[in-house]
């Protein structure tokens, strides 16, 4: 059995010195310029000291016109080469240096929100439509209020043309080139949580009848083109991973998802992160949502991993694929259990890292007993008035924003506050 302190070597040759990765979380520290700021660098300096096997950044958007939040870091201009875009490269190189100055590999989570771009986020204008594989708006509920709020916050998208697809593909590739030139160790394509890549992969949001829709393989073409074109322009040692949503075992999409994972594996991804949830169905963030695929065992260790069964199924189909499992880990025992089941190679830690930047040190310290190698996180209390808003995503968003606030406290040098 692998231990948390064992190293992991990816197919590209990159080595994670241990099996604990600080997972991607929203920082909202890019400011109005949507570029890495000194505050953002301070946070990553703290995580870099935390003895993580890898540090994954929060979303870096490939197009400043389409943002998930108003303060996401994003490419403000087309990246051509280091000489032409020296200022842009210098800015991002400082981010890479802060994230990796203590020897921990840093992986940039690269994203396009697609139809999940807030009306007031990005520079496209508040009346301009976001883009998506198909012109299907977000479904936040059947009631009048839910439909109105969905329209107000997330404008109905327009279907992407071939020119749009070509442009966004190039933006993903350009972003990857910039991150490689800046000195980061790799990228992770965000293909989960309902963002654009996930929208292409999912038959509920992709009803195209051209080469990008109609079956599982066609729906994967968009991301496969991004991977193929990126591989051609980055060093062979540069990591390319991807985050995907887990599928419901009872759904008809399970085999389609496995087919798509097989295609990604053949394309040469270095790792697959298993996660879950979307704005429409916030499994990952909603504290009141019963966790999907809950293991039959009721021990604490087995309950920690939200998506353990799905990861185990992927392992059975694709045993050589490096898997990262994220969602729910709070204890050394829970992390060790997931490794003991051969369900994954890397444990992704999110919210505990927003409270304690050196949480990995706590889990790796063999001098600490099991009762100390953990972090108990209570439910974040919502204001009473929020209970009147009939949107499940509101509670999930409040929970998520609490941990973003803790990240911002780290940036200010303040003590974080554990929810109890």
XYZ file of C-alpha atoms in Angstrom:
420
model
C 0.000 0.000 0.000
C 1.214 3.509 -0.808
C 1.690 5.956 2.049
C 0.971 9.684 2.082
C 4.696 10.430 2.152
C 5.492 8.442 -0.989
C 6.362 10.353 -4.143
C 4.326 10.118 -7.348
C 5.923 10.297 -10.800
C 3.645 11.485 -13.609
C 3.985 10.246 -17.209
C 5.598 13.554 -18.241
C 8.350 12.947 -15.693
C 7.179 15.515 -13.110
C 7.449 14.162 -9.550
C 5.107 15.070 -6.693
C 7.250 14.600 -3.531
C 4.255 13.273 -1.585
C 0.626 12.348 -2.202
C -1.108 15.382 -0.711
C -2.115 18.117 -3.140
C -3.543 21.469 -2.181
C -6.653 21.492 -4.376
C -7.896 24.449 -6.407
C -10.061 26.975 -4.578
C -11.366 30.418 -5.501
C -9.198 33.181 -4.042
C -10.883 36.302 -5.538
C -7.602 38.162 -5.166
C -6.872 39.198 -8.745
C -8.447 42.621 -8.313
C -10.114 44.642 -11.036
C -7.141 44.109 -13.339
C -7.661 40.322 -13.330
C -3.938 39.706 -12.915
C -1.849 38.105 -10.155
C -1.565 40.608 -7.298
C 0.855 40.835 -4.349
C -1.941 39.503 -2.118
C -2.359 36.446 -4.325
C 1.388 35.842 -4.260
C 1.440 36.054 -0.449
C -1.145 33.273 -0.182
C 0.753 30.991 -2.533
C 3.984 31.684 -0.676
C 2.276 30.281 2.433
C 0.982 27.200 0.623
C 4.409 26.707 -0.953
C 5.844 26.371 2.570
C 3.230 23.818 3.595
C 5.015 20.640 2.441
C 2.407 19.781 -0.183
C 3.163 17.271 -2.920
C 1.611 19.743 -5.367
C -0.168 23.090 -5.201
C -3.038 23.631 -7.638
C -4.063 27.228 -8.238
C -7.584 28.536 -8.380
C -9.173 29.247 -11.741
C -7.134 31.113 -14.312
C -9.557 32.114 -17.040
C -8.393 31.932 -20.648
C -10.455 34.962 -21.727
C -10.842 38.124 -19.660
C -14.162 38.751 -21.415
C -15.665 35.603 -19.888
C -15.044 35.214 -16.162
C -16.554 33.030 -13.476
C -16.199 35.863 -10.960
C -15.194 39.537 -11.337
C -11.844 38.897 -9.621
C -10.546 35.808 -11.414
C -7.005 35.975 -12.796
C -7.246 35.868 -16.584
C -5.307 36.446 -19.769
C -5.864 40.075 -20.639
C -4.326 39.780 -24.088
C -3.198 37.250 -26.662
C 0.090 35.582 -25.725
C 2.506 35.330 -28.623
C 5.986 34.696 -27.246
C 8.282 35.756 -24.356
C 9.816 38.674 -26.242
C 6.601 40.137 -27.639
C 4.729 39.791 -24.332
C 7.539 40.426 -21.858
C 5.350 42.358 -19.419
C 2.706 39.634 -19.356
C 5.358 36.970 -18.855
C 7.014 38.891 -16.016
C 3.698 39.174 -14.172
C 2.941 35.470 -14.355
C 6.541 34.455 -13.651
C 6.265 36.127 -10.230
C 3.177 33.990 -9.538
C 5.047 30.818 -10.536
C 8.040 31.763 -8.393
C 5.901 32.437 -5.321
C 4.090 29.123 -5.734
C 7.212 27.015 -6.226
C 10.018 28.789 -4.370
C 10.166 26.058 -1.732
C 10.319 23.209 -4.220
C 6.647 22.252 -4.487
C 5.345 21.795 -8.062
C 2.531 24.214 -8.885
C -0.197 23.343 -11.384
C -2.406 26.075 -12.859
C -6.114 25.307 -13.116
C -7.080 26.679 -16.537
C -10.736 27.409 -17.169
C -13.429 28.995 -19.307
C -16.817 29.369 -17.569
C -18.970 29.118 -20.684
C -22.600 29.685 -19.721
C -21.574 29.968 -16.044
C -20.094 33.404 -16.602
C -21.794 35.907 -14.328
C -23.537 38.811 -16.053
C -21.337 41.294 -14.188
C -18.066 39.382 -14.606
C -15.747 39.885 -17.554
C -15.321 42.639 -20.069
C -17.856 41.539 -22.675
C -20.552 43.853 -21.271
C -23.563 43.104 -19.081
C -25.925 42.671 -22.018
C -23.683 40.384 -24.062
C -24.410 36.678 -24.009
C -21.977 34.128 -22.636
C -21.057 31.247 -24.935
C -21.773 27.536 -24.642
C -21.852 24.390 -26.797
C -25.630 24.782 -27.080
C -27.991 27.637 -26.293
C -29.269 25.992 -23.102
C -29.524 28.295 -20.071
C -28.716 27.212 -16.546
C -31.607 25.539 -14.746
C -31.643 26.869 -11.176
C -35.205 25.712 -10.464
C -38.762 25.725 -11.795
C -40.235 28.572 -9.756
C -40.629 32.117 -11.041
C -37.994 33.462 -8.638
C -35.468 30.770 -9.560
C -35.993 31.360 -13.283
C -35.721 35.133 -12.890
C -32.586 34.911 -10.750
C -31.006 32.496 -13.211
C -31.674 34.913 -16.078
C -30.449 37.924 -14.094
C -27.219 36.358 -12.811
C -26.428 34.037 -15.719
C -27.685 35.388 -19.058
C -28.881 32.774 -21.549
C -25.904 31.656 -23.645
C -25.569 31.623 -27.395
C -24.386 28.514 -29.219
C -20.731 28.618 -30.179
C -19.860 28.767 -33.854
C -16.880 26.955 -35.319
C -15.000 30.257 -35.173
C -15.808 30.527 -31.455
C -14.589 26.981 -30.846
C -11.366 27.643 -32.731
C -10.775 30.884 -30.801
C -11.372 29.371 -27.360
C -9.226 26.350 -28.206
C -6.395 28.731 -29.127
C -6.949 30.672 -25.888
C -6.540 27.501 -23.837
C -3.360 26.641 -25.733
C -1.972 30.180 -25.430
C -2.646 30.136 -21.689
C -0.809 26.837 -21.341
C 2.172 28.223 -23.295
C 2.300 31.273 -21.053
C 2.183 29.147 -17.900
C 4.986 26.932 -19.224
C 7.122 29.939 -20.163
C 6.410 31.535 -16.770
C 7.874 28.492 -15.036
C 4.834 26.652 -13.688
C 5.083 22.841 -13.600
C 1.863 22.219 -15.493
C -1.801 22.979 -16.040
C -5.030 21.299 -15.091
C -7.914 21.751 -17.516
C -11.086 22.438 -15.551
C -13.555 19.957 -17.011
C -15.835 19.787 -13.970
C -18.325 21.892 -11.968
C -20.332 22.840 -15.051
C -17.694 24.993 -16.769
C -17.208 25.074 -20.537
C -15.250 21.838 -21.021
C -17.787 20.038 -18.827
C -20.591 21.623 -20.858
C -19.161 20.062 -24.014
C -18.740 16.645 -22.373
C -22.227 16.546 -20.862
C -25.201 15.526 -23.055
C -27.532 17.684 -20.959
C -25.721 20.861 -21.978
C -24.432 19.742 -25.384
C -27.129 18.858 -27.908
C -25.072 19.739 -30.977
C -25.454 17.580 -34.088
C -22.088 18.435 -35.660
C -18.629 16.973 -34.976
C -18.770 18.228 -31.364
C -21.968 16.468 -30.326
C -24.221 13.465 -30.738
C -22.115 10.848 -28.926
C -19.549 10.607 -26.142
C -16.524 10.714 -28.440
C -17.746 13.761 -30.363
C -18.540 15.615 -27.150
C -14.936 15.014 -26.056
C -13.478 16.440 -29.268
C -13.236 20.001 -27.918
C -11.032 19.066 -24.967
C -9.058 16.485 -26.949
C -8.161 19.179 -29.493
C -6.990 21.419 -26.641
C -4.777 18.652 -25.238
C -3.327 17.723 -28.641
C -2.528 21.320 -29.598
C -1.106 22.089 -26.151
C 1.213 19.070 -26.233
C 2.665 20.384 -29.486
C 3.792 23.720 -27.972
C 4.866 22.998 -24.370
C 7.940 21.114 -23.112
C 7.510 17.330 -22.809
C 8.054 17.600 -19.046
C 5.158 20.062 -18.675
C 2.216 18.399 -16.937
C -1.282 18.381 -18.448
C -3.986 17.152 -16.092
C -7.761 17.437 -16.114
C -10.518 17.699 -13.519
C -13.757 15.843 -14.268
C -17.077 15.383 -12.530
C -17.900 11.942 -11.206
C -20.934 10.307 -12.806
C -23.924 8.787 -11.050
C -23.756 5.005 -11.180
C -27.476 4.822 -11.943
C -27.367 7.281 -14.802
C -27.158 6.463 -18.474
C -24.160 8.776 -18.741
C -21.825 6.522 -16.745
C -20.567 4.520 -19.738
C -20.252 7.700 -21.791
C -18.086 9.169 -19.047
C -15.897 6.073 -19.004
C -15.536 6.292 -22.782
C -14.459 9.910 -22.507
C -11.942 9.093 -19.775
C -10.511 6.409 -22.031
C -10.066 8.950 -24.819
C -8.388 11.381 -22.419
C -6.087 8.612 -21.245
C -5.139 7.820 -24.841
C -4.477 11.529 -25.439
C -1.738 11.364 -22.829
C -3.060 13.262 -19.814
C -0.722 13.122 -16.826
C -3.419 12.852 -14.184
C -7.184 12.904 -13.737
C -8.758 14.649 -10.765
C -12.155 13.283 -9.720
C -14.499 15.900 -8.314
C -18.195 16.711 -8.638
C -21.003 19.247 -8.559
C -22.276 22.111 -10.730
C -24.130 25.354 -10.091
C -27.331 23.507 -10.931
C -26.511 20.596 -8.594
C -23.871 21.747 -6.082
C -22.799 18.381 -4.662
C -19.322 19.595 -3.828
C -20.234 22.810 -2.045
C -23.704 22.351 -0.536
C -23.436 21.374 3.160
C -27.056 20.202 3.169
C -26.667 17.948 0.155
C -26.332 14.233 0.873
C -23.069 13.183 -0.676
C -23.240 11.190 -3.922
C -22.147 7.563 -4.146
C -21.900 7.295 -0.361
C -19.920 4.175 0.553
C -21.877 1.399 2.226
C -19.514 1.398 5.208
C -20.330 4.031 7.799
C -16.831 4.414 9.266
C -15.475 7.949 9.425
C -12.640 7.126 7.044
C -14.906 5.853 4.282
C -17.351 8.743 4.625
C -14.644 11.336 4.018
C -14.086 10.692 0.320
C -17.149 12.067 -1.474
C -16.410 10.374 -4.813
C -14.546 7.230 -3.726
C -16.661 4.671 -5.573
C -16.434 6.489 -8.862
C -12.657 6.797 -8.547
C -12.466 3.070 -7.828
C -14.456 2.360 -10.990
C -12.079 4.496 -13.051
C -9.129 2.655 -11.515
C -10.628 -0.687 -12.550
C -11.045 0.442 -16.169
C -7.781 2.392 -16.471
C -5.312 1.047 -13.893
C -2.301 3.014 -15.180
C -4.029 6.413 -15.053
C -2.782 8.664 -12.231
C -5.847 9.626 -10.191
C -6.350 12.494 -7.789
C -9.413 12.322 -5.558
C -10.740 15.561 -4.071
C -13.681 16.273 -1.810
C -14.292 15.757 1.899
C -10.884 14.771 3.268
C -10.337 16.064 6.793
C -8.169 13.401 8.497
C -5.050 11.344 7.934
C -7.169 8.214 8.444
C -9.541 9.198 5.644
C -6.709 9.960 3.246
C -4.936 6.702 4.076
C -8.165 4.754 3.580
C -8.583 6.083 0.030
C -4.998 5.069 -0.780
C -5.474 1.652 0.824
C -8.451 1.006 -1.462
C -6.237 1.788 -4.485
C -8.874 4.326 -5.479
C -6.366 7.090 -6.148
C -2.707 8.082 -6.192
C -3.058 11.652 -4.898
C -5.335 13.125 -2.219
C -6.733 16.576 -3.002
C -7.245 18.797 0.058
C -9.326 21.944 -0.293
C -11.016 23.654 2.647
C -8.602 22.455 5.362
C -5.828 24.147 3.343
C -7.807 27.406 3.439
C -7.768 27.210 7.236
C -4.249 25.818 7.692
C -1.838 26.396 4.768
C 0.475 23.736 6.262
C -2.231 21.099 6.760
C -0.147 18.653 4.719
C 2.580 18.877 7.368
C 0.055 17.867 10.002
C -0.997 14.753 8.098
C 2.583 13.768 7.246
C 3.964 14.239 10.760
C 4.286 10.699 12.132
C 4.849 12.150 15.585
C 1.188 13.170 15.704
C -1.490 10.671 16.657
C -4.653 10.115 14.628
C -6.600 12.378 16.968
C -4.267 15.248 16.086
C -3.740 14.546 12.367
C -7.052 16.036 11.328
C -9.043 19.241 11.113
C -12.695 19.292 12.130
C -14.710 21.808 10.136
C -18.205 22.639 11.288
C -21.033 23.840 9.105
C -20.806 27.471 8.123
C -23.802 29.280 9.567
C -25.895 31.275 7.125
C -27.788 34.445 8.058
C -31.452 33.720 8.760
C -32.616 35.861 5.854
C -30.812 33.629 3.365
C -33.165 30.793 4.251
C -35.909 32.673 2.435
C -34.083 32.528 -0.889
C -35.255 29.335 -2.662
C -31.978 28.588 -4.456
C -29.814 25.652 -3.383
C -26.788 27.331 -4.918
C -27.117 30.205 -2.429
C -26.275 27.978 0.536
C -23.484 26.330 -1.382
C -22.133 29.701 -2.446
C -22.210 31.014 1.106
C -20.260 27.987 2.318
C -17.693 28.364 -0.449
C -17.337 32.115 0.079
C -16.520 31.549 3.739
C -13.373 29.657 2.777
C -12.491 32.257 0.177
C -12.592 34.792 3.013
C -10.171 32.634 4.993
C -7.785 32.591 2.028
C -7.990 36.373 1.965
C -7.181 36.453 5.679
C -4.041 34.433 4.976
C -3.085 37.053 2.371
C -3.399 39.765 5.030
C -1.389 37.814 7.595
C -4.462 37.300 9.808
C -5.382 34.176 11.733
C -8.030 32.068 10.011
C -11.286 31.163 11.725
C -12.386 27.522 11.966
C -16.160 27.079 11.556
C -17.582 25.184 14.534
